[in-house]
Amino acid sequence: MELLDGKRISDEIKGEIATEVEKIKKEGGKIPRLVAILVGHDGASETYVGHKEKSCNQVGFESQVLRFEDTITEVELLQEIEKLNNDPLVDGFIVQMPLPKHIDEQKVIEAIDPRKDVDGFHPINVGRMVIGLPSYISATPDGIIELLRRYKIETSGKHCVVLGRSNIVGRPIANLLSLKAYPGDCTVTVCHSKTPNIKEFTKNADILIVAMGKAEFVTADMVKEGAVVVDVGITRVKSDKTKSGWKLLGDVKFDEVAPKCSYITPVPGGVGPLTIASLLKNTLRAAKKEIYG
Ligand code: GUN
């Protein structure tokens, strides 16, 4: 069994991006600039945005966080988005989710210029991804693809089972792995909350991707010997064994599943660290106008 070390791969990708930024600087080019819109004071969102800002500094990007109170109206937020769409100094921007209930998230996503949509949430980017055109791919599925690629995991002809059908993980990764590509060329099954006998599917998975948000859902009896297991879940639970009083659990019961696997991601330290690396990669591609010219 080998661990898929997301932290190591993330550092590798950040190093490659930093080298490119150095080159851009030397040649007198424009430094990539990422802006994050943060509405309200959600603790997890503050943490994510803080990590994103720190990572931008690490690779030499310019970054900015635009903060608004959760009293901002939908119209006002859409106006802020329009300003960023029209600002030539901003290469890419994200609107941190979730948004307050009075704001329609889908409307916000669709207001972002697809050329600056480095989260890859706009239907134009999603549609382009599905038919295999160059696009911004959202952070988690892109992180999974990078892990498979950089560990040179064989995917062609494999049966990949995805647990979860969310727009930001399950659905995009299922599409990506079915494309004629590497990593890809898989036969993909998507299971979800209405799938009866999930175990009958997971037992046949060469590659099992779990993104359901149910702590320790996948047990050893559900996994085939030699499978590749990618765990996207993170649930914070109370623990009397850690200093903080909390620990993070994945969707996979790691201790019993790991011995059966050829490769498995740890939680934390698996897919999580790669998501920011993917966002930085998208921002660099936006600055270089690689996708839309
Ligand atoms: N909230 C949780 N994850 C994400 C993400 O990847 N992008 C945005 N915009 N919001 C999030």
Coordinates of C-alpha atoms and ligand atoms in Angstrom, one line a residue:
M1 CA 0.0 0.0 0.0
E2 CA 1.3 3.4 -0.9
L3 CA 0.0 6.7 0.4
L4 CA -1.1 9.3 -2.1
D5 CA 0.7 12.3 -0.5
G6 CA -1.3 15.4 -1.5
K7 CA 0.8 17.7 0.5
R8 CA 4.0 16.6 -1.4
I9 CA 2.3 16.9 -4.8
S10 CA 0.8 20.3 -3.8
D11 CA 4.3 21.6 -2.8
E12 CA 5.6 20.3 -6.1
I13 CA 2.9 22.1 -8.2
K14 CA 3.4 25.3 -6.2
G15 CA 7.2 25.1 -6.8
E16 CA 6.5 24.8 -10.6
I17 CA 4.1 27.8 -10.5
A18 CA 6.6 29.9 -8.5
T19 CA 9.3 29.2 -11.1
E20 CA 7.0 30.4 -13.9
V21 CA 6.1 33.5 -12.0
E22 CA 9.9 34.2 -11.5
K23 CA 10.3 33.9 -15.3
I24 CA 7.3 36.3 -15.9
K25 CA 8.9 38.8 -13.5
K26 CA 12.3 38.6 -15.2
E27 CA 10.7 39.2 -18.6
G28 CA 8.8 42.2 -17.3
G29 CA 5.4 40.5 -17.7
K30 CA 2.2 41.0 -15.7
I31 CA 2.2 39.2 -12.3
P32 CA -0.9 37.0 -12.1
R33 CA -3.6 38.5 -9.8
L34 CA -6.3 36.5 -8.0
V35 CA -9.2 38.2 -6.1
A36 CA -11.5 36.4 -3.6
I37 CA -14.9 37.8 -2.6
L38 CA -15.8 36.9 0.9
V39 CA -19.3 37.6 2.2
G40 CA -20.0 37.4 5.9
H41 CA -18.0 35.8 8.6
D42 CA -18.3 32.0 8.1
G43 CA -15.4 30.4 10.0
A44 CA -14.6 27.8 7.4
S45 CA -14.8 30.3 4.6
E46 CA -12.4 32.7 6.5
T47 CA -9.9 29.8 6.9
Y48 CA -10.1 28.8 3.2
V49 CA -9.7 32.3 1.9
G50 CA -6.8 32.9 4.4
H51 CA -5.1 29.8 3.0
K52 CA -5.6 30.9 -0.6
E53 CA -4.1 34.3 0.2
K54 CA -1.1 32.8 1.8
S55 CA -0.6 30.4 -1.1
C56 CA -0.7 33.3 -3.5
N57 CA 2.1 35.0 -1.6
Q58 CA 4.1 31.7 -1.6
V59 CA 4.1 31.5 -5.4
G60 CA 4.5 35.2 -6.0
F61 CA 1.0 36.1 -7.2
E62 CA -0.7 39.3 -6.3
S63 CA -3.9 38.7 -4.4
Q64 CA -6.7 40.6 -2.7
V65 CA -9.7 39.7 -0.6
L66 CA -12.8 41.8 -1.0
R67 CA -14.9 41.5 2.2
F68 CA -18.6 42.3 2.4
E69 CA -21.0 42.1 5.3
D70 CA -23.8 39.5 4.9
T71 CA -26.2 42.4 4.6
I72 CA -24.9 43.0 1.0
T73 CA -27.8 42.6 -1.5
E74 CA -27.7 40.3 -4.5
V75 CA -27.8 43.3 -6.8
E76 CA -24.8 44.9 -5.0
L77 CA -22.8 41.7 -5.2
L78 CA -23.6 41.3 -8.9
Q79 CA -22.3 44.8 -9.4
E80 CA -19.0 43.9 -7.6
I81 CA -18.7 40.9 -9.9
E82 CA -19.2 43.1 -12.9
K83 CA -16.4 45.4 -11.8
L84 CA -14.0 42.5 -11.5
N85 CA -15.1 41.1 -14.9
N86 CA -14.1 44.5 -16.4
D87 CA -10.9 45.1 -14.5
P88 CA -8.0 44.3 -16.8
L89 CA -5.6 43.9 -13.8
V90 CA -7.6 41.0 -12.4
D91 CA -6.8 37.7 -14.1
G92 CA -9.1 35.5 -12.1
F93 CA -11.5 35.7 -9.2
I94 CA -13.7 33.5 -7.0
V95 CA -16.7 34.1 -4.8
Q96 CA -16.3 32.0 -1.7
M97 CA -19.3 29.8 -1.0
P98 CA -21.6 29.4 0.8
L99 CA -23.4 32.8 0.4
P100 CA -26.1 34.1 2.6
K101 CA -29.5 32.6 1.9
H102 CA -30.9 35.8 0.3
I103 CA -28.4 35.5 -2.5
D104 CA -28.9 33.1 -5.4
E105 CA -25.5 31.2 -5.7
Q106 CA -26.2 30.0 -9.2
K107 CA -27.0 33.6 -10.4
V108 CA -23.7 34.7 -8.9
I109 CA -21.8 31.9 -10.6
E110 CA -23.3 32.7 -13.9
A111 CA -22.5 36.4 -13.5
I112 CA -18.7 35.6 -13.5
D113 CA -17.0 36.0 -16.8
P114 CA -16.0 32.4 -17.8
R115 CA -12.6 33.7 -18.8
K116 CA -12.0 34.7 -15.2
D117 CA -13.8 31.8 -13.5
V118 CA -10.8 30.1 -12.0
D119 CA -13.1 28.1 -9.7
G120 CA -14.5 26.4 -12.9
F121 CA -18.1 26.7 -11.7
H122 CA -19.6 28.6 -14.6
P123 CA -21.7 26.3 -16.9
I124 CA -19.5 27.3 -19.9
N125 CA -16.5 25.9 -18.1
V126 CA -18.4 22.8 -16.9
G127 CA -19.8 22.2 -20.4
R128 CA -16.4 22.6 -22.0
M129 CA -14.9 20.2 -19.5
V130 CA -17.6 17.6 -20.2
I131 CA -16.8 17.5 -23.9
G132 CA -13.1 17.5 -23.4
L133 CA -12.3 21.1 -24.4
P134 CA -9.8 23.2 -22.5
S135 CA -11.5 24.7 -19.5
Y136 CA -11.0 25.7 -15.9
I137 CA -11.6 22.6 -13.9
S138 CA -12.8 23.0 -10.4
A139 CA -10.3 22.5 -7.6
T140 CA -11.2 19.1 -6.1
P141 CA -11.7 17.1 -9.3
D142 CA -8.6 18.7 -10.8
G143 CA -6.6 17.8 -7.6
I144 CA -7.7 14.1 -8.0
I145 CA -6.6 14.1 -11.6
E146 CA -3.2 15.5 -10.6
L147 CA -2.8 12.9 -7.9
L148 CA -3.5 10.1 -10.4
R149 CA -1.3 11.6 -13.0
R150 CA 1.7 12.3 -10.8
Y151 CA 1.6 8.8 -9.2
K152 CA 1.4 7.4 -12.7
I153 CA -1.7 5.3 -11.8
E154 CA -3.0 3.2 -14.6
T155 CA -6.6 4.3 -15.4
S156 CA -7.3 3.1 -19.0
G157 CA -10.0 0.4 -19.0
K158 CA -10.4 0.5 -15.2
H159 CA -13.7 0.5 -13.5
C160 CA -14.0 3.7 -11.5
V161 CA -16.8 4.0 -8.9
V162 CA -17.7 7.5 -7.7
L163 CA -19.8 7.9 -4.5
G164 CA -21.5 11.2 -4.5
R165 CA -23.0 13.3 -7.4
S166 CA -22.3 16.9 -6.3
N167 CA -21.7 19.6 -8.9
I168 CA -18.3 20.3 -7.4
V169 CA -16.8 16.8 -7.0
G170 CA -18.8 13.7 -8.0
R171 CA -20.2 14.9 -11.3
P172 CA -17.1 16.5 -12.7
I173 CA -14.7 13.7 -11.6
A174 CA -17.0 11.1 -13.2
N175 CA -17.0 13.0 -16.4
L176 CA -13.2 13.6 -16.4
L177 CA -12.4 10.0 -15.8
S178 CA -14.7 8.8 -18.7
L179 CA -12.9 11.2 -21.2
K180 CA -10.6 9.8 -23.8
A181 CA -7.5 11.0 -22.0
Y182 CA -4.9 10.2 -19.4
P183 CA -5.9 10.1 -16.6
G184 CA -9.2 8.8 -18.0
D185 CA -10.5 6.1 -20.3
C186 CA -12.3 4.6 -17.3
T187 CA -15.7 2.9 -17.2
V188 CA -17.4 5.1 -14.6
T189 CA -20.3 4.3 -12.2
V190 CA -21.8 7.1 -10.1
C191 CA -23.6 6.0 -6.9
H192 CA -25.5 8.4 -4.7
S193 CA -27.9 8.5 -1.8
K194 CA -30.7 6.7 -3.7
T195 CA -28.4 3.8 -4.9
P196 CA -29.5 0.5 -3.3
N197 CA -26.7 -1.9 -2.4
I198 CA -23.8 0.5 -2.8
K199 CA -21.4 -2.3 -1.7
E200 CA -22.2 -4.3 -4.9
F201 CA -20.7 -1.5 -6.9
T202 CA -17.8 -0.5 -4.6
K203 CA -16.6 -4.1 -4.4
N204 CA -16.0 -4.0 -8.2
A205 CA -14.2 -0.7 -8.2
D206 CA -10.5 -0.6 -9.4
I207 CA -10.6 3.1 -8.5
L208 CA -13.0 4.2 -5.8
I209 CA -13.6 8.0 -5.3
V210 CA -15.6 8.8 -2.2
A211 CA -17.2 12.2 -1.9
M212 CA -20.4 11.8 0.2
G213 CA -19.6 13.7 3.3
K214 CA -20.4 10.7 5.6
A215 CA -17.6 10.0 8.0
E216 CA -16.1 6.5 7.7
F217 CA -18.8 5.3 5.4
V218 CA -16.6 3.0 3.4
T219 CA -15.5 -0.1 5.3
A220 CA -13.0 -2.9 4.4
D221 CA -15.7 -5.3 3.2
M222 CA -16.8 -2.8 0.5
V223 CA -13.3 -2.5 -1.1
K224 CA -11.6 -4.8 -3.7
E225 CA -8.1 -6.1 -2.9
G226 CA -5.6 -3.8 -4.7
A227 CA -8.0 -0.9 -5.3
V228 CA -7.0 2.8 -5.6
V229 CA -9.0 4.7 -3.0
V230 CA -9.4 8.5 -3.1
D231 CA -11.2 10.0 -0.1
V232 CA -12.6 13.5 -0.5
G233 CA -14.5 13.6 2.8
I234 CA -13.6 15.8 5.7
T235 CA -15.8 15.7 8.8
R236 CA -14.6 17.4 12.0
V237 CA -15.5 15.4 15.1
K238 CA -14.7 15.8 18.8
S239 CA -11.7 13.8 20.1
D240 CA -10.1 13.4 23.5
K241 CA -6.9 12.2 21.8
T242 CA -5.9 15.5 20.2
K243 CA -4.7 18.8 21.8
S244 CA -7.3 20.8 19.9
G245 CA -10.1 18.5 21.0
W246 CA -11.0 17.9 17.4
K247 CA -10.0 15.5 14.6
L248 CA -10.7 15.2 10.9
L249 CA -12.3 12.0 9.5
G250 CA -12.6 11.0 5.9
D251 CA -15.5 9.1 4.3
V252 CA -13.3 6.0 4.4
K253 CA -12.5 4.0 7.5
F254 CA -8.8 4.4 6.8
D255 CA -7.2 1.9 9.3
E256 CA -9.2 -1.1 8.0
V257 CA -9.4 -0.1 4.3
A258 CA -5.7 1.0 3.8
P259 CA -4.2 -2.6 4.0
K260 CA -6.4 -3.7 1.1
C261 CA -5.4 -0.9 -1.2
S262 CA -2.6 -0.4 -3.8
Y263 CA -2.9 3.4 -3.2
I264 CA -5.0 5.4 -0.8
T265 CA -5.2 9.1 0.2
P266 CA -4.9 10.0 3.9
V267 CA -7.3 12.5 5.5
P268 CA -6.0 15.1 6.1
G269 CA -3.1 15.5 3.7
G270 CA -4.7 13.8 0.6
V271 CA -6.9 15.7 -1.8
G272 CA -7.3 18.7 0.5
P273 CA -3.9 20.3 -0.1
L274 CA -4.2 19.9 -3.8
T275 CA -7.3 22.1 -4.1
I276 CA -5.4 25.3 -3.6
A277 CA -2.6 24.2 -6.0
S278 CA -5.3 23.7 -8.6
L279 CA -6.8 27.2 -8.0
L280 CA -3.3 28.7 -8.4
K281 CA -2.7 26.7 -11.6
N282 CA -6.0 28.0 -13.0
T283 CA -5.0 31.5 -12.2
L284 CA -1.7 31.2 -13.9
R285 CA -3.5 29.8 -17.0
A286 CA -5.9 32.8 -16.8
A287 CA -3.0 35.2 -16.7
K288 CA -1.4 33.5 -19.7
K289 CA -4.7 33.5 -21.5
E290 CA -4.2 29.8 -22.2
I291 CA -7.8 28.8 -22.5
Y292 CA -9.8 31.6 -24.1
G293 CA -7.0 33.5 -25.8
Ligands
GUN1 N1 -16.4 26.8 -0.7 C1 -15.9 25.6 -0.4 N2 -15.0 25.2 -1.4 C2 -15.1 26.2 -2.3 C3 -14.4 26.4 -3.5 O1 -13.6 25.6 -4.0 N3 -14.7 27.6 -4.1 C4 -15.5 28.5 -3.7 N4 -15.8 29.6 -4.4 N5 -16.2 28.3 -2.5 C5 -15.9 27.2 -1.8

